[in-house]
Structure formats: structure tokens, C-alpha cells
Coordinates of C-alpha atoms in Angstrom, one line a residue:
E24 CA 57.9 74.1 29.3
G25 CA 54.8 72.6 30.0
S26 CA 52.9 72.0 33.3
H27 CA 54.1 73.4 36.2
L28 CA 54.0 72.5 40.1
V29 CA 52.0 75.5 41.1
S30 CA 52.2 75.9 44.7
P31 CA 49.3 78.4 45.4
F32 CA 50.5 77.9 49.2
Q33 CA 54.2 79.4 48.3
F34 CA 51.9 81.9 46.5
R35 CA 49.8 82.6 49.6
E36 CA 52.8 83.1 51.7
D37 CA 55.2 85.3 49.4
G38 CA 52.9 87.4 47.5
F39 CA 54.6 86.3 44.5
L40 CA 55.2 83.0 42.4
V41 CA 57.9 82.1 40.1
L42 CA 57.6 80.0 37.1
E43 CA 61.0 79.5 35.2
H44 CA 60.4 78.3 31.5
F45 CA 56.9 79.0 31.6
F46 CA 56.8 80.3 27.6
S47 CA 58.6 78.9 25.3
L48 CA 62.0 81.0 23.5
E49 CA 59.6 81.0 20.3
E50 CA 56.7 82.6 22.1
C51 CA 58.9 85.0 23.4
D52 CA 60.5 85.8 19.9
S53 CA 57.0 86.4 18.3
M54 CA 56.0 88.7 21.2
R55 CA 59.4 90.7 20.4
S56 CA 58.6 90.8 17.0
S57 CA 54.9 91.8 16.9
I58 CA 56.5 94.7 19.2
Q59 CA 59.0 95.7 16.3
R60 CA 56.0 95.7 13.5
I61 CA 54.1 98.1 16.3
L62 CA 56.8 100.3 16.7
E63 CA 57.6 100.5 13.4
G64 CA 54.1 102.0 12.5
M65 CA 54.4 104.1 15.7
E66 CA 53.4 108.1 15.1
V67 CA 54.5 110.4 17.9
P68 CA 51.3 111.5 19.3
P69 CA 50.3 115.4 18.9
H70 CA 51.2 116.2 22.4
C71 CA 54.8 115.4 22.1
R72 CA 55.3 117.7 19.0
T73 CA 54.4 120.9 20.4
E74 CA 57.0 124.1 20.7
F75 CA 55.6 125.9 23.8
S76 CA 56.2 129.4 25.0
T77 CA 53.4 130.4 27.0
K78 CA 52.0 128.9 30.6
E79 CA 48.8 128.5 29.0
E80 CA 50.0 126.4 26.1
E81 CA 52.2 124.5 28.7
Q82 CA 48.9 123.5 30.7
L83 CA 47.6 122.4 27.0
Q84 CA 50.2 120.4 26.8
A85 CA 49.7 118.6 30.1
Q86 CA 46.6 118.3 29.4
G87 CA 47.1 116.5 25.9
S88 CA 49.4 113.9 28.2
S89 CA 47.3 113.3 30.5
D90 CA 44.2 112.8 28.1
Y91 CA 46.5 110.6 26.2
F92 CA 47.6 108.6 29.3
L93 CA 43.6 108.2 30.8
T94 CA 42.5 107.0 27.4
S95 CA 44.9 104.8 26.7
G96 CA 43.0 101.8 28.4
D97 CA 41.5 100.2 25.3
K98 CA 44.3 101.6 22.7
I99 CA 47.7 100.9 21.9
R100 CA 49.5 103.7 23.0
F101 CA 53.1 104.8 23.3
F102 CA 55.2 106.1 26.0
F103 CA 58.4 108.1 25.9
E104 CA 61.5 108.0 28.0
K105 CA 62.1 111.6 29.3
G106 CA 64.1 113.9 27.1
V107 CA 64.1 111.6 24.2
L108 CA 62.2 113.8 21.7
D109 CA 63.0 117.3 20.6
E110 CA 59.7 119.7 20.9
K111 CA 59.0 119.0 17.1
G112 CA 58.6 115.5 18.2
N113 CA 61.6 114.5 16.2
F114 CA 63.9 111.6 17.9
L115 CA 67.1 112.6 19.8
I116 CA 68.2 108.9 20.0
A117 CA 66.9 105.9 18.2
K118 CA 63.0 105.3 17.8
E119 CA 63.0 102.2 19.4
K120 CA 65.2 103.0 22.5
S121 CA 62.7 106.2 22.9
V122 CA 60.0 104.2 24.0
S123 CA 59.6 103.1 27.6
K124 CA 56.7 101.3 27.5
I125 CA 53.4 100.5 25.1
G126 CA 50.0 99.8 26.8
H127 CA 47.4 99.1 27.8
A128 CA 45.2 97.0 25.3
L129 CA 47.8 95.1 23.6
H130 CA 45.8 91.7 25.2
A131 CA 42.8 93.1 23.1
H132 CA 44.5 94.7 19.8
D133 CA 47.1 92.6 19.0
P134 CA 46.9 89.1 18.0
I135 CA 49.9 87.8 19.3
F136 CA 50.0 89.1 22.6
K137 CA 45.6 87.9 22.7
Q138 CA 46.9 84.5 22.1
I139 CA 49.5 84.5 24.7
T140 CA 47.1 86.2 27.5
H141 CA 44.6 83.6 26.7
S142 CA 46.7 80.7 26.5
S143 CA 45.6 77.6 27.8
K144 CA 48.7 77.7 30.1
V145 CA 47.5 80.8 31.5
Q146 CA 43.9 79.6 31.9
E147 CA 45.3 76.7 33.6
L148 CA 47.4 78.6 36.2
G149 CA 44.1 81.1 36.6
R150 CA 42.3 77.8 37.8
K151 CA 45.3 76.4 40.0
L152 CA 45.4 79.7 41.6
G153 CA 41.4 79.9 42.8
L154 CA 40.3 82.6 40.1
E155 CA 36.8 82.0 39.2
R156 CA 35.9 85.0 37.0
P157 CA 39.0 86.7 36.5
V158 CA 38.9 89.6 33.7
V159 CA 42.1 91.3 31.7
V160 CA 41.9 94.7 33.1
Q161 CA 45.3 95.9 31.3
S162 CA 48.9 95.2 29.6
M163 CA 52.0 96.7 28.7
Y164 CA 55.0 95.8 27.0
I165 CA 57.9 97.4 29.1
F166 CA 61.4 98.1 27.2
K167 CA 63.8 99.0 30.5
T168 CA 66.5 99.6 27.9
L169 CA 69.6 101.3 28.8
T170 CA 70.8 104.6 27.4
P171 CA 73.0 106.8 29.3
L172 CA 70.1 109.6 29.5
L173 CA 67.8 107.1 31.1
L174 CA 68.7 105.3 34.6
T175 CA 65.4 104.9 35.2
A176 CA 64.6 102.7 38.2
V177 CA 61.3 101.6 39.3
T178 CA 60.5 102.9 42.9
P179 CA 59.2 100.5 45.6
H180 CA 55.3 100.2 45.1
Q181 CA 52.3 97.8 45.2
D182 CA 50.1 97.5 41.7
A183 CA 47.0 98.1 44.2
T184 CA 48.1 102.0 44.5
F185 CA 47.3 101.9 41.1
L186 CA 44.7 99.5 40.5
H187 CA 41.9 99.3 43.5
T188 CA 39.4 97.2 44.0
E189 CA 36.9 96.2 46.6
P190 CA 37.4 94.1 48.3
L191 CA 41.4 94.6 48.0
G192 CA 43.5 91.8 46.8
R193 CA 41.5 90.9 43.6
V194 CA 44.2 91.8 41.4
L195 CA 47.3 89.7 40.2
G196 CA 50.0 90.7 37.9
F197 CA 51.4 88.0 35.1
W198 CA 55.1 89.5 34.2
I199 CA 56.9 87.6 31.4
A200 CA 60.4 88.2 31.1
L201 CA 61.1 88.1 26.9
E202 CA 65.0 88.1 28.0
D203 CA 66.8 86.9 30.7
A204 CA 66.2 89.4 33.6
T205 CA 69.7 89.8 36.0
Q206 CA 70.7 92.0 38.7
E207 CA 72.3 93.9 36.2
N208 CA 69.9 94.8 34.0
G209 CA 66.8 95.4 36.2
C210 CA 65.0 92.6 37.6
L211 CA 62.4 92.8 40.1
W212 CA 63.3 92.9 43.7
F213 CA 60.2 91.7 46.5
I214 CA 59.6 92.1 50.0
P215 CA 58.2 88.4 50.7
G216 CA 55.1 88.5 52.7
S217 CA 54.4 92.2 52.1
H218 CA 51.1 91.6 50.7
T219 CA 49.0 91.4 53.9
S220 CA 48.5 94.7 55.3
G221 CA 46.9 96.6 52.7
V222 CA 47.7 99.5 51.0
T223 CA 48.4 103.2 52.2
R224 CA 48.5 105.3 49.0
R225 CA 46.2 105.0 46.1
M226 CA 46.4 107.1 42.7
V227 CA 42.8 108.4 41.8
R228 CA 41.5 110.0 38.8
A229 CA 41.8 113.7 39.7
A230 CA 38.5 116.0 39.8
Q231 CA 37.2 117.6 36.4
G232 CA 39.4 120.5 35.5
A233 CA 42.6 119.9 38.3
S234 CA 45.7 120.7 36.5
T235 CA 47.0 116.9 36.7
C236 CA 45.0 113.8 35.7
V237 CA 45.7 111.8 38.7
E238 CA 46.5 112.2 42.1
F239 CA 48.0 110.3 45.0
V240 CA 45.7 110.1 48.1
G241 CA 47.8 108.7 51.2
S242 CA 51.5 108.3 51.1
E243 CA 53.9 105.3 50.6
P244 CA 55.8 103.9 54.1
P245 CA 59.2 104.2 54.2
Y246 CA 60.2 100.4 53.1
D247 CA 63.3 98.7 54.9
D248 CA 65.7 98.1 52.0
S249 CA 67.5 95.2 53.6
K250 CA 64.1 93.5 53.2
F251 CA 64.0 93.4 49.2
I252 CA 65.2 90.4 47.4
P253 CA 66.2 90.2 44.1
V254 CA 64.5 87.8 41.7
P255 CA 66.2 87.1 38.4
I256 CA 64.4 85.1 35.8
S257 CA 65.2 83.5 32.4
K258 CA 63.6 84.3 29.2
G259 CA 60.4 82.8 29.0
G260 CA 59.7 82.9 33.2
L261 CA 56.8 84.2 34.3
I262 CA 56.5 85.9 37.7
V263 CA 53.1 86.2 39.3
I264 CA 52.4 89.2 41.1
H265 CA 49.9 89.7 44.5
G266 CA 48.1 93.2 44.1
E267 CA 49.4 94.1 46.9
V268 CA 52.9 92.9 47.3
V269 CA 55.9 95.7 47.6
H270 CA 58.0 95.2 44.5
K271 CA 60.7 97.3 42.5
S272 CA 63.2 97.2 40.0
E273 CA 66.7 99.0 40.1
M274 CA 68.1 101.0 36.8
N275 CA 69.7 98.9 34.2
S276 CA 72.8 99.3 34.3
S277 CA 74.1 96.9 31.6
R278 CA 74.3 96.7 28.2
F279 CA 71.5 94.5 27.4
S280 CA 67.9 95.6 27.3
R281 CA 64.8 93.7 29.7
H282 CA 62.1 93.5 27.6
V283 CA 58.5 92.6 29.7
Y284 CA 55.2 91.5 28.6
T285 CA 52.9 92.0 31.5
F286 CA 49.3 92.0 32.1
H287 CA 46.8 92.6 35.1
V288 CA 43.7 90.3 36.1
M289 CA 41.3 90.9 38.4
E290 CA 39.1 88.4 40.5
A291 CA 35.8 89.6 38.7
K292 CA 33.5 87.5 41.2
D293 CA 32.4 89.5 44.3
T294 CA 34.7 92.4 43.5
T295 CA 34.0 96.1 42.6
W296 CA 36.4 98.1 40.3
S297 CA 37.1 101.6 42.0
K298 CA 35.3 104.2 39.9
E299 CA 38.5 106.6 40.9
N300 CA 41.2 104.1 39.2
W301 CA 42.7 106.0 36.3
L302 CA 41.8 102.7 33.7
Q303 CA 38.2 102.3 33.2
P304 CA 36.7 99.8 30.9
T305 CA 35.0 101.1 28.2
P306 CA 31.9 100.2 26.1
E307 CA 34.1 99.4 23.2
L308 CA 36.3 97.5 25.8
P309 CA 34.6 96.0 28.7
F310 CA 37.4 94.0 30.7
P311 CA 37.7 91.0 28.7
L312 CA 37.0 87.2 30.7
L313 CA 40.6 85.2 30.9
Y314 CA 38.6 82.1 30.2
T315 CA 37.9 81.5 26.8

């Protein structure tokens, strides 16, 4: 723990930066207990409780899910793995194993996550990376728990597909391992240097009245599997992720979960946040400045 030799050069070369033991084990455990507390108070959202028959009602349910997602930017909301709830909204497996992630404003509404996001070491890292006016755009807690039903892998992607800016390259992810992330339980894999050729696919808000809430414009190129390298990291480690670097995670094939807290910042100086992004700042929660 403590101060790290940060190499902005390495980051610019590879498109990601691995900082082992950036947070203490105590800090990791405090985030985990905070999430336990949030889970204990969890209400299953209404759109997950519906017993449907007609097409029309199914569309309403889809609309309910998309509104729940689109308006989650300034709230703490729960997103479930597929197949864990019956149509009455009852859990088919343990409640804490059924949530895939919690987002997207933990950094604003939970004191522990707020403290971690704006901690002096994160601010110092931002300055070392040359960020002048970074703002926090979203945060998520990801469980990556294994249950036999849910062998989910995260396909290769670039974060800028979902968080688009003009010019590109102004978004950075901070990915914090709250447990050891290994090849067995689904650590990240990167294609080093893949952050220099822009993005070919964007997720944008669909037009009003469309049946889905978002749509994809463009397509993901095929990636050469042999170019990915695994980046395991131990509990408390931080990976800084360039918005355009190609990364993925494989499914968790271990008996252990892989909890992660992650948040994205944007360099707001001379940058425009796309109006087409699914996530938008709100009057209640403008994107807060990282530096306090």
C-alpha cells in the first residue's frame, strides 16, 4: 500500500495499468460489508415481479426493464442474472448470488464508495496520469459469482462503446479487485496497445417509442484471440483501463466469487459527453468532480 510508481508511459503504450495493493485489505472489506448492507435492504424492482401472458404486457415489462436501466445513472439499483427470479419476483437461488451488479451511482450515494472513489490516492493517481478536470460518470459493483445456471463471460469490448465522448479517449475505468482475480474466477484479459484505433461500435439511446431502450450502431470487429493476455491481480489491486483498450473476462469456473468495484471518470476539460449515451447527468446528480 502507499505510493506507487505510476508509469504514464506504460499506460499510454498498453492502454491499461496494473497497480497491485493499491487499496488495503481493510478498504476492500469495508466495500464488501457496505454491499452486504445494501443487499439486505434490496427490494425486487416491480418489473421483475410481473406474471405475463400477452405480447403487449411483455412489451410493457421490457419497457419497465429499460426504464429501470436508463434511469439508474443517479441511483443505486440492482441488476439480476438471468433465470434467478420466478415471475412473482421470488428468488430461485440465494439473494446475494442472484445479483450480477449494482449501479450506477454508488460513488454518490454510499459513504464508503464515495470515500474510496474520491480517496486521496485516487486523486493523486489522476494527477499523475495528467487528468485536469476529471469527473465521475458512473460506478458499479460486480459480483461475478458462480452458480451452475450462470456461466457468464464478458465478451471483448471497449468501454468507449458505451461511454462515448468527443474527442474519443477521454474516459478511464478504475477497476478494483475486492478479492483475488485469477484466471479461474474470471480475471480481465487485454489486448495490449489496442486502444489506438478508435471504436467501430457505439451503444446509443434508441429513439423514443422504440421497442428497445438502446441500440448498437456499427459492429464489433473480430478480435484475434491469441492477442489477449490474462491480467490476474490480487485483492486490493487496481487496474486503470483506457476507454478504447479491448478487454474481456472469461466465465468464472472456480468455486470462488470475484467481487469488483469499478468506476469511470471522464476528462471534462475540452470534452463533450455524447447526448446519445445511455447514461446522462441529471439535475439531481451532475457528474461530480473527482478532485475534492
